XYZ file of C-alpha atoms in Angstrom:
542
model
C 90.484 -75.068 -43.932
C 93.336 -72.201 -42.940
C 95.344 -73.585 -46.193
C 92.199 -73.434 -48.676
C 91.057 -70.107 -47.063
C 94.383 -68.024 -47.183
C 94.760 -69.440 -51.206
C 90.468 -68.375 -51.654
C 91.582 -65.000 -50.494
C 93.189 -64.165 -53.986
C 89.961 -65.367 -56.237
C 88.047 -62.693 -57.222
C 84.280 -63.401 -56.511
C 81.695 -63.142 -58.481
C 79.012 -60.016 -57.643
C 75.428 -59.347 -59.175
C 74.095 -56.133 -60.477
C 71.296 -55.646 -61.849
C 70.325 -58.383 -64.125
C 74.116 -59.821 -64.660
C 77.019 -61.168 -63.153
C 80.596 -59.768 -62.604
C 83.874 -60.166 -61.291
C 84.054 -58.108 -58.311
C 87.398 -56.620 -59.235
C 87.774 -55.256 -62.806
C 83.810 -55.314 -63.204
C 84.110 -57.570 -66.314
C 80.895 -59.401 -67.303
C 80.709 -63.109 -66.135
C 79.269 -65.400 -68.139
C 78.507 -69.013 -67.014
C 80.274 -71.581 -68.973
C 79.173 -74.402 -66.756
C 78.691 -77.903 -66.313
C 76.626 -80.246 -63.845
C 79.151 -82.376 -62.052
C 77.492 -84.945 -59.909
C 77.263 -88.611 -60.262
C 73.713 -90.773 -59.407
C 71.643 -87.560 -60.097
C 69.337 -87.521 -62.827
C 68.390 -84.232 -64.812
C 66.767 -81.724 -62.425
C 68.542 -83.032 -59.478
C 66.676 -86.286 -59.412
C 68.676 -88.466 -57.160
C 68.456 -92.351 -56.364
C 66.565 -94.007 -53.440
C 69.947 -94.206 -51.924
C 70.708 -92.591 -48.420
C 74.028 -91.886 -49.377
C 75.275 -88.693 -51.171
C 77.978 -88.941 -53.082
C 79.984 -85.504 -52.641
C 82.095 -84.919 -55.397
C 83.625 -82.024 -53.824
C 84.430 -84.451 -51.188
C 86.796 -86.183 -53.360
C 90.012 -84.611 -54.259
C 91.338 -87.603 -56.017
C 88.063 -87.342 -58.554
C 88.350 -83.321 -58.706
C 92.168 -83.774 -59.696
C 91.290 -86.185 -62.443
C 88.424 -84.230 -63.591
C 89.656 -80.416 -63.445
C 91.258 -81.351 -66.559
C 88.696 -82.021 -68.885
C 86.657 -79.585 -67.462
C 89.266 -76.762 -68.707
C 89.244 -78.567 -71.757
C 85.539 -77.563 -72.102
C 86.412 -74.052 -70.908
C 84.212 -74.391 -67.957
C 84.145 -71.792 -65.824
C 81.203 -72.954 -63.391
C 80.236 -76.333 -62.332
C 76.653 -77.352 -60.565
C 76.567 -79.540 -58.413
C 73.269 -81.217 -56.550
C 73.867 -82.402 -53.196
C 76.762 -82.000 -50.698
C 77.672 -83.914 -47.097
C 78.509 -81.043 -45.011
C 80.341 -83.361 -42.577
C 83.108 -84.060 -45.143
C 86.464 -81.776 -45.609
C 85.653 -79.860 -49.353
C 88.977 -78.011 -48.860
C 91.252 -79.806 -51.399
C 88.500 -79.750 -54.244
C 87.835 -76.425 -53.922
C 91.364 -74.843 -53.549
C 91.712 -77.151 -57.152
C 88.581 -75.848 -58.488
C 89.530 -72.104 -58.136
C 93.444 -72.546 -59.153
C 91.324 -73.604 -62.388
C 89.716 -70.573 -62.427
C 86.222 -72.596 -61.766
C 82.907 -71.448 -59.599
C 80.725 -73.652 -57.979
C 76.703 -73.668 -57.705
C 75.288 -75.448 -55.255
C 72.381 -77.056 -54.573
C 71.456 -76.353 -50.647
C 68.920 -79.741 -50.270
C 69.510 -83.094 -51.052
C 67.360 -85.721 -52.542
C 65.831 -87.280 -49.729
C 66.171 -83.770 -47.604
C 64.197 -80.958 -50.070
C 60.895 -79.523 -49.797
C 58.345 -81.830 -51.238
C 56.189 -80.718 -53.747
C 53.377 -82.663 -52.810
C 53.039 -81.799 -49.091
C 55.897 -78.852 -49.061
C 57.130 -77.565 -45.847
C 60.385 -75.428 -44.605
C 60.789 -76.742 -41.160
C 63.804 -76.872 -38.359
C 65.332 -79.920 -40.076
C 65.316 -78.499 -43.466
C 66.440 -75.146 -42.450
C 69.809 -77.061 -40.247
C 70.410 -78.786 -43.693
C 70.222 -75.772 -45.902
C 72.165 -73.540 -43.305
C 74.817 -76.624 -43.032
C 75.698 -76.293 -46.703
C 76.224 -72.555 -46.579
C 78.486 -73.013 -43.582
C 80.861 -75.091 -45.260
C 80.712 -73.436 -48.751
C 80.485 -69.556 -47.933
C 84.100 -69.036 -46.985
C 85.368 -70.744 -50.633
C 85.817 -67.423 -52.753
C 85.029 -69.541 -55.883
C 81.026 -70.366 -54.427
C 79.149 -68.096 -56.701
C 75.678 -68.942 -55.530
C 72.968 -71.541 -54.139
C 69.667 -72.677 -55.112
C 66.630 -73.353 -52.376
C 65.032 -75.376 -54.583
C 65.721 -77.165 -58.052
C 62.078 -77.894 -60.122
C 59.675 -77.982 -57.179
C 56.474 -77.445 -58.961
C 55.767 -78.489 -62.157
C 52.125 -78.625 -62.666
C 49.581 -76.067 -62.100
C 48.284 -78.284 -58.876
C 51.234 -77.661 -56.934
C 52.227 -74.226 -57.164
C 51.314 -74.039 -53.667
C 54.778 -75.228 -52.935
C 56.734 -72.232 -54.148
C 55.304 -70.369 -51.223
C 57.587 -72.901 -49.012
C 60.194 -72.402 -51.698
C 60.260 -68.598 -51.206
C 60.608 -68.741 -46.906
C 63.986 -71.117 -48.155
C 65.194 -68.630 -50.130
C 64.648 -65.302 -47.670
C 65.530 -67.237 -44.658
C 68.452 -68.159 -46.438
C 69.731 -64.596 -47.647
C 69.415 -63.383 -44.305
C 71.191 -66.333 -42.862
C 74.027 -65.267 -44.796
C 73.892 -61.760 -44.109
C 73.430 -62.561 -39.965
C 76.766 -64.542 -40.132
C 78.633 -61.863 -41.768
C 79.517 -63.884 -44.771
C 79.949 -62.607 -47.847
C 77.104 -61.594 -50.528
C 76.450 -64.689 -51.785
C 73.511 -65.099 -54.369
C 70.718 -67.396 -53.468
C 68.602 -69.010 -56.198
C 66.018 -71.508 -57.663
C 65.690 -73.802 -60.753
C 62.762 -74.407 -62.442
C 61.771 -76.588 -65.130
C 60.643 -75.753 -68.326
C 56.850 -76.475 -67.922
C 54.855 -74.382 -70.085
C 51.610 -74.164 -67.710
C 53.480 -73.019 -64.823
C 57.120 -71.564 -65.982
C 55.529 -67.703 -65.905
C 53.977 -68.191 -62.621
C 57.064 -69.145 -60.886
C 59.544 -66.809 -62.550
C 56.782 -64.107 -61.425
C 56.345 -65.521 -57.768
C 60.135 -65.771 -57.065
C 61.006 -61.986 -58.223
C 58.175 -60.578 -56.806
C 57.230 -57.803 -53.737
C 60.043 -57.076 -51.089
C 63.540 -57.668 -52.310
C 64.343 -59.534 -48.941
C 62.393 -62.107 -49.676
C 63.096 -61.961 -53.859
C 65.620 -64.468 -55.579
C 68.788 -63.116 -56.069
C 68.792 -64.935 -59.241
C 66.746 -67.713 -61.595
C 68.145 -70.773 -63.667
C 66.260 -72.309 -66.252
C 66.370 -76.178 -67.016
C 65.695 -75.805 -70.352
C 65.706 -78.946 -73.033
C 63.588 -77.549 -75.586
C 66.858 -77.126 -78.264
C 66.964 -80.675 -79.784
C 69.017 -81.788 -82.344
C 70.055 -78.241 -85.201
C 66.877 -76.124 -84.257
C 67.087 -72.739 -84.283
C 66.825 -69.491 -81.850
C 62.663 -69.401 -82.980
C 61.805 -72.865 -83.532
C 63.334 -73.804 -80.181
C 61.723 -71.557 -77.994
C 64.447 -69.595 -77.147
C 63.375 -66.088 -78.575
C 60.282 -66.594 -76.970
C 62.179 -67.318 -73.550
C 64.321 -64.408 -74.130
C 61.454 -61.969 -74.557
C 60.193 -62.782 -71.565
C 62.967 -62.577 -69.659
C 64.127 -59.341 -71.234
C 62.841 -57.091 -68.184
C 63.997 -59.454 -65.672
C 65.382 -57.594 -62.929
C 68.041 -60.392 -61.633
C 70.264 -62.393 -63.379
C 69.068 -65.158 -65.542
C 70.486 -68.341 -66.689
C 70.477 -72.017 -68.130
C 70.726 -74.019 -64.990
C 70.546 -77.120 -67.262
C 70.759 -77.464 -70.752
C 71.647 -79.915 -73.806
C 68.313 -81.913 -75.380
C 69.684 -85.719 -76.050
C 66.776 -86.528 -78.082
C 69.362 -87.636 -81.140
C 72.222 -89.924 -80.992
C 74.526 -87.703 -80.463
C 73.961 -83.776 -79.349
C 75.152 -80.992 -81.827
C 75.139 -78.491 -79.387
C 74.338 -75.978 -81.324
C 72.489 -74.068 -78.680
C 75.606 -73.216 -77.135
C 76.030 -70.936 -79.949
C 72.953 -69.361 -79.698
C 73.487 -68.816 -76.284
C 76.622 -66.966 -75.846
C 75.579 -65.180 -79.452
C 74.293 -60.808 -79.114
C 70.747 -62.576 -79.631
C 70.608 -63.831 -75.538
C 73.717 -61.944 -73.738
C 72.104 -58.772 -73.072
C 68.961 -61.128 -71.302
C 71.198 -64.372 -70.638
C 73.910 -65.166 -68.012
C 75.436 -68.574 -70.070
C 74.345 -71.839 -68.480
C 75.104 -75.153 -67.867
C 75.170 -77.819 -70.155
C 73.936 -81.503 -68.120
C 75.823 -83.745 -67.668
C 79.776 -84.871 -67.123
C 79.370 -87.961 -66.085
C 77.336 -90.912 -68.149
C 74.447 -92.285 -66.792
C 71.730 -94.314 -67.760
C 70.042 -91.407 -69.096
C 72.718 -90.830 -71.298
C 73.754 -87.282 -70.956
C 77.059 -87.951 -70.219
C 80.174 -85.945 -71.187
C 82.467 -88.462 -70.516
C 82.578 -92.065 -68.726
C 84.867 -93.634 -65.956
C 86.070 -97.816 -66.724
C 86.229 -100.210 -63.587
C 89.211 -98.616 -62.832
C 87.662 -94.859 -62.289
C 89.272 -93.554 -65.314
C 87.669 -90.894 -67.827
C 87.172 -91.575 -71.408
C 85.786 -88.574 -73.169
C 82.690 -89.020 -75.191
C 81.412 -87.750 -78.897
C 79.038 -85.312 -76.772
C 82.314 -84.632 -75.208
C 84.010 -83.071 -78.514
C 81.329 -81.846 -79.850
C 80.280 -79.728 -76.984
C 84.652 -78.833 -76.835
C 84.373 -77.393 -80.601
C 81.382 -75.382 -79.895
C 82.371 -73.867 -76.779
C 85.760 -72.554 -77.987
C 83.869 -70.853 -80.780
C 82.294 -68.348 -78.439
C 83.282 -65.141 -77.626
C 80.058 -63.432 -75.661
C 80.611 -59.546 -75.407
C 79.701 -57.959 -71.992
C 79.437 -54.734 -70.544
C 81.960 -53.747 -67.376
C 80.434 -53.004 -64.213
C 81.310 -49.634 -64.180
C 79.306 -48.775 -67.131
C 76.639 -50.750 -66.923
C 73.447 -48.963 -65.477
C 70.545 -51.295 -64.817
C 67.475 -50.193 -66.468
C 64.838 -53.415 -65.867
C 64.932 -52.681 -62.052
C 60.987 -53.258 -61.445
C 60.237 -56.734 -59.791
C 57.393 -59.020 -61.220
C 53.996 -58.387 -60.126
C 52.878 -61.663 -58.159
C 50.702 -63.846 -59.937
C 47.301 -64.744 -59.336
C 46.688 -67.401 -62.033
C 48.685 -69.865 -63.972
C 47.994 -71.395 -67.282
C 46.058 -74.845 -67.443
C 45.054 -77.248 -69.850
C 43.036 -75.932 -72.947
C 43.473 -73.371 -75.381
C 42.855 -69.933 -72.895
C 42.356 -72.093 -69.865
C 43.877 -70.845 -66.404
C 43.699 -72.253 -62.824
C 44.362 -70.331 -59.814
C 47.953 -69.332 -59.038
C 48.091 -71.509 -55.373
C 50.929 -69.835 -53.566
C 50.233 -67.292 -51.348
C 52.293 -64.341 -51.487
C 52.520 -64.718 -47.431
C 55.046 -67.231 -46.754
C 55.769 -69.441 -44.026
C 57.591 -68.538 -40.657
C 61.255 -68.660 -40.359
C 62.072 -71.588 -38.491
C 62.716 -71.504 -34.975
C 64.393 -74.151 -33.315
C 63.750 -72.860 -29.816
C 60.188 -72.113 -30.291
C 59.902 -75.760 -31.230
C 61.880 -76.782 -27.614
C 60.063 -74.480 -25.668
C 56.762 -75.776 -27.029
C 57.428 -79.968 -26.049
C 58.963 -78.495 -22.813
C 55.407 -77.145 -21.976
C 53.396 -79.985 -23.213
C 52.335 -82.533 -20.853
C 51.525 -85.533 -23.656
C 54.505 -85.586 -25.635
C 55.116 -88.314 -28.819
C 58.021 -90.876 -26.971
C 61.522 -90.742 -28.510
C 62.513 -92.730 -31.694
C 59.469 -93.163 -33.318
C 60.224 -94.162 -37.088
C 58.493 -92.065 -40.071
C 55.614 -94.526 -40.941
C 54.600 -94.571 -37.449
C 54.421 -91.062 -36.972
C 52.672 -90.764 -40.588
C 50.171 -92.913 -39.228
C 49.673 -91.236 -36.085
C 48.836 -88.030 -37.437
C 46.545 -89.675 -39.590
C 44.691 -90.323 -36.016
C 44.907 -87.527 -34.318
C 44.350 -84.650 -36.636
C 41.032 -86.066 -37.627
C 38.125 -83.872 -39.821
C 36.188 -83.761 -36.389
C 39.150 -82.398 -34.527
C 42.139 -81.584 -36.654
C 40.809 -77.805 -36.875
C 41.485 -77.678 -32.947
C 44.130 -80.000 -31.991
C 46.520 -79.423 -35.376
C 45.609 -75.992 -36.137
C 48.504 -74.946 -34.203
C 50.892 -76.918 -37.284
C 48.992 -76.457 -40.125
C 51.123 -75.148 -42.407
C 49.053 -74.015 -46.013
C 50.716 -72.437 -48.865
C 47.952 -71.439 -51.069
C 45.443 -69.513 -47.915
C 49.307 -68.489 -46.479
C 48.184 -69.667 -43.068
C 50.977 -70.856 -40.926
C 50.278 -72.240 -37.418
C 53.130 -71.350 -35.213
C 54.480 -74.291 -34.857
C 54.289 -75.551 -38.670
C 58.282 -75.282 -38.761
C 58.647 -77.597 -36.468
C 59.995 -81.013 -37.214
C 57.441 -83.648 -37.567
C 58.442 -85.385 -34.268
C 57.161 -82.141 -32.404
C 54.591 -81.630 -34.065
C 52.806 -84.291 -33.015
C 53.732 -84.139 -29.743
C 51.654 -80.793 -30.108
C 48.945 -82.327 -31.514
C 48.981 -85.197 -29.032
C 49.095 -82.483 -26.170
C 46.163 -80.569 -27.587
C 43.764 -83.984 -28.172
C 44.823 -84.628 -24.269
C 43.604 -81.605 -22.830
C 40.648 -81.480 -24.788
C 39.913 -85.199 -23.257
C 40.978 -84.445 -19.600
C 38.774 -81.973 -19.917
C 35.583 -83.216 -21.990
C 35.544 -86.452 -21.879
C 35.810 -88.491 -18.595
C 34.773 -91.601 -20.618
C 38.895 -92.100 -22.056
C 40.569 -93.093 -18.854
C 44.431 -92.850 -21.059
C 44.315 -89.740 -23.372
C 47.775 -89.664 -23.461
C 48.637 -93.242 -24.997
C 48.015 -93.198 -28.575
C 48.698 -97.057 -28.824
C 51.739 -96.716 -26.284
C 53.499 -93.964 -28.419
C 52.771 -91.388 -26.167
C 53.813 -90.367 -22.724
C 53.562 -88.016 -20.137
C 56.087 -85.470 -18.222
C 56.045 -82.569 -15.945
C 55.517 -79.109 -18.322
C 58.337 -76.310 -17.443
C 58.528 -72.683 -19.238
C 61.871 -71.529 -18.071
C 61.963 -67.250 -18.544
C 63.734 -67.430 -22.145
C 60.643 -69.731 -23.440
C 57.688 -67.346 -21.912
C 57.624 -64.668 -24.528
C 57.766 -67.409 -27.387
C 55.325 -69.255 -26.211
C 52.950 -66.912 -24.901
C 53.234 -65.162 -28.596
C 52.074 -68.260 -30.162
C 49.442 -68.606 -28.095
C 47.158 -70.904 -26.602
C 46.064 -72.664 -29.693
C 49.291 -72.518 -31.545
C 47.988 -70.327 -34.299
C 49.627 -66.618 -33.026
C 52.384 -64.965 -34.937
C 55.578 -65.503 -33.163
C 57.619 -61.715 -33.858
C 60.779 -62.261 -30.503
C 63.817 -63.748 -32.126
C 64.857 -66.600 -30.452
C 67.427 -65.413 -27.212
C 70.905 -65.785 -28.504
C 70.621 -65.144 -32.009
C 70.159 -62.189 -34.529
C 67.441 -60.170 -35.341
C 64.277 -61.421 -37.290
C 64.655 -62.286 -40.715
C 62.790 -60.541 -43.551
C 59.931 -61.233 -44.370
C 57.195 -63.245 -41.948
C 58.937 -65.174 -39.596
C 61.556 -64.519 -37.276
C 65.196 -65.771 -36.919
C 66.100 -69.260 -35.862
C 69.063 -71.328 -34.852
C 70.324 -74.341 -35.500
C 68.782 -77.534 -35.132
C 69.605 -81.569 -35.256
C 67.020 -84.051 -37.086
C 65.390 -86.331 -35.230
C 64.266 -89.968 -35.922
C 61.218 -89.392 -38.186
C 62.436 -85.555 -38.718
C 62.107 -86.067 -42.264
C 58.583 -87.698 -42.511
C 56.152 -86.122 -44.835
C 53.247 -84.416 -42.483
C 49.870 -84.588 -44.039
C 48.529 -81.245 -45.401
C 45.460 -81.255 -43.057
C 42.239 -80.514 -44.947
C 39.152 -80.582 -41.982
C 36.297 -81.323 -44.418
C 34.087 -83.832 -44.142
C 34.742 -85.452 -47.296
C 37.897 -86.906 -45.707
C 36.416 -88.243 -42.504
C 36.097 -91.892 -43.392
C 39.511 -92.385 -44.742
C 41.089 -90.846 -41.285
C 38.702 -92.854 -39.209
C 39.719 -95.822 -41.361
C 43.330 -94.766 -40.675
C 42.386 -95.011 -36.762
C 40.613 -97.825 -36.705
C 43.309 -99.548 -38.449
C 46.084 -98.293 -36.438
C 44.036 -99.526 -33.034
C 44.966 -96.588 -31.194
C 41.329 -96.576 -29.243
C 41.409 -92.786 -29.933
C 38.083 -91.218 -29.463
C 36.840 -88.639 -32.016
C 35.385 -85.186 -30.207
């Protein structure tokens, strides 16, 4: 790391103002020339059902083959989706920026990203996301991150932006409490006409803490030789015109054809989308199934350039975007977006409610979450696996209870009410809502002789609040459903936003399960008592 650091020190980084990029020395405009360089991820940062992430800038024998034909494109900027933040990224990235090339990354992973059908930002999440800024934010040549990549993309699950948001201001203020550098922190969203203006609006919107520091656009709607109106890209520009932080393709290059023209790239870099657009990045290098590729590797892991590969080479070398230097440039669309309250839906002049609150979810605390299971007398045992803890929340945090026992870890995007302990991993969660279904027994119900078994998954210990737990847990109350405002002893002050700061944390077993979005009414009762009855657990509804 000393070797790649002391090199870094001479690349000049890339700052935001206003609504563009720059190089932080001699203020030139930076425009993205970019392209996303990650194998076994599909187009939005779809990944495989595979475990494994395959790091390319954990490879410096791949990054020394490939820096090549990447100049050859003139790319400036590469994206990439998912990074193992145990690996050394030293020797790819000291190549990288000798080639005069940035790097966008992706803070989640496939099988580690908020979920857009039951989203959350928890401990686990937040020790992933935090991981990959650790091991990126001293490289000179890391010109920003995303929190999210095409999270909600239908008008039903907007809710999950809200979750989306906490990533991104937690995130920003990480950076800031470490004394790192300014380093931008994003989202990308998909081009999905019923919720596109919602989520631009959301993510720009009230304080700036909590804001994106910039927005990239998977756009596909150029197919084949369109044009700047017929493809959607005046309209796109018009609304981004008053955009008050840089804007850009995050993906780009429709494959609709047999083989892509690529004459958006012209339009992009052209005085029609500069003064609105900060370049983009055209999907993908490597060929897939999906057939996006730029070029291809043989058995042997050697490159063979593609037609899209020339075609997108000729194009690119024809542009010559004109930007403004720093020092003259005086931002005038400085207003953020109001939030939205509705999004489009289907039908000519339909709308549906905007879901995501514009109160977001608590930073996470990894502390809080200790000093909660410390206190707890029923506690979930060790190394459960995910389906079993699925299941068992599916028992406890019943219609005729949940409200009680798993208020305390409800976590709900679109009424922006956050129990306390609703960024804690799933493991302790349940622990709390085991805990909370005990003492309402012990005391209520003389009739269950083992409260605290839960089909032998549960156990009991002796509770202890040492001193540095008591204001924590005292703040978040009885019930679990008080707002937690003490940082954590040992760390920084509280983030922006709601929510205060957190440390560190290590997943657990099941820390990645998917928690059910608890909705108490009665219209669910007989598929959770179904779930009980099912799992035997001899729970007994209050």
């Amino acid at each position: 790391m000393a070797l790649a650091t002391s090199v870094l020190a001479d690349v000049d980084p890339i700052v935001i103002k206003g609504s563009k990029f720059f190089y932080k020395t001699n203020g030139t405009e930076f425009f993205i020339k970019g392209v996303a360089y990650q194998q076994d991820v599909g187009a939005g940062g779809k990944g495989s059902s595979s475990t494994k992430i395959n790091d390319p800038l954990a490879d410096a024998t791949a990054c020394a083959r490939d820096i090549p034909y990447l100049v050859q494109l003139q790319t400036n900027t590469i994206r990439v989706y998912a990074i193992d933040p145990t690996k050394d990224h030293s020797a790819c990235m000291t190549a990288l920026q000798n080639a005069g090339i940035y790097v966008i990354a992706d803070l989640s992973e496939p099988n580690n990203s908020i979920n857009q059908n039951d989203p959350q930002w928890n401990t686990d999440l937040y020790a992933r996301y935090t991981s990959v800024v650790d091991v990126l934010a001293p490289y000179n040549n890391v010109l920003g991150f995303f929190a999210g990549n095409e999270v909600s993309n239908a008008a039903n699950n907007t809710d999950a932006m809200a979750f989306v948001k906490a990533a991104v201001r937690d995130m920003k203020s990480y950076i800031s409490t470490k004394n790192y550098r300014t380093i931008g922190v994003g989202y990308a969203a998909d081009d999905d006409q019923f919720v596109r203006a919602g989520v631009d609006n959301y993510l720009n919107c009230g304080v700036v803490s909590d804001a994106i520091d910039f927005f990239g656009y998977n756009i596909y709607s150029w197919c084949g030789d369109s044009s700047f109106q017929e493809s959607g890209y005046a309209d796109r520009t018009l609304e981004f015109a008053n955009y008050s932080v840089p804007a850009f393709f995050a993906e780009y290059g429709c494959n609709t054809g047999s083989s892509r023209m690529f004459t958006e790239t012209l339009a992009l870099y052209s005085s029609n989308m500069t003064n609105v657009w900060s370049g983009g990045i055209v999907y993908e290098y490597f060929q897939a199934t999906n057939n996006f590729g730029l070029v291809s590797l043989d058995s042997t892991n050697q490159v063979h350039t593609l037609s899209d590969f020339s075609v997108l080479s000729s194009q690119i070398a024809q542009v010559t975007p004109t930007g403004v230097n720093i020092n003259s440039y005086t931002a005038t669309n400085t207003v953020a977006r109001a939030c939205p309250t509705e999004a489009p839906a289907f039908g000519a002049g339909a709308t549906s409610a905007w879901e995501a609150s514009p109160t977001l979810p608590p930073t996470p605390n990894e502390q809080l979450c200790s000093c909660m299971v410390n206190n707890l007398t029923c506690v979930a045992k060790p190394g459960l696996t995910s389906d079993v803890v699925t299941s068992l929340f599916g028992i406890v945090c019943t219609p005729m209870n949940g409200a009680t026992v798993c208020g305390g870890i409800e976590a709900n995007g679109t009424t922006g009410v956050y129990g306390a302990y609703s960024m804690c991993n799933s493991t302790d969660q349940l622990s709390w809502a085991f805990n909370a279904y005990y003492m309402q027994q012990v005391s209520s119900n003389s009739a269950n002789t083992n409260p605290c078994d839960f089909a032998g998954n549960a156990t009991t210990q002796t509770p202890t609040l040492p001193n540095a737990c008591a204001t924590l847990v005292n703040q978040a109350g009885p019930a679990g459903t008080g707002i937690v405002t003490s940082a954590p002893s040992g760390t920084g002050s509280i983030g922006g936003g709601s929510g205060g700061a957190a440390a560190s944390t290590t997943s657990g077993v099941a820390g990645m399960v998917t928690v059910p979005s608890f909705d108490f009414g009665l219209l669910k009762l007989g598929s959770y008592v179904t779930i009980a009855a099912l799992a035997g657990a001899g729970i007994i509804l209050l």
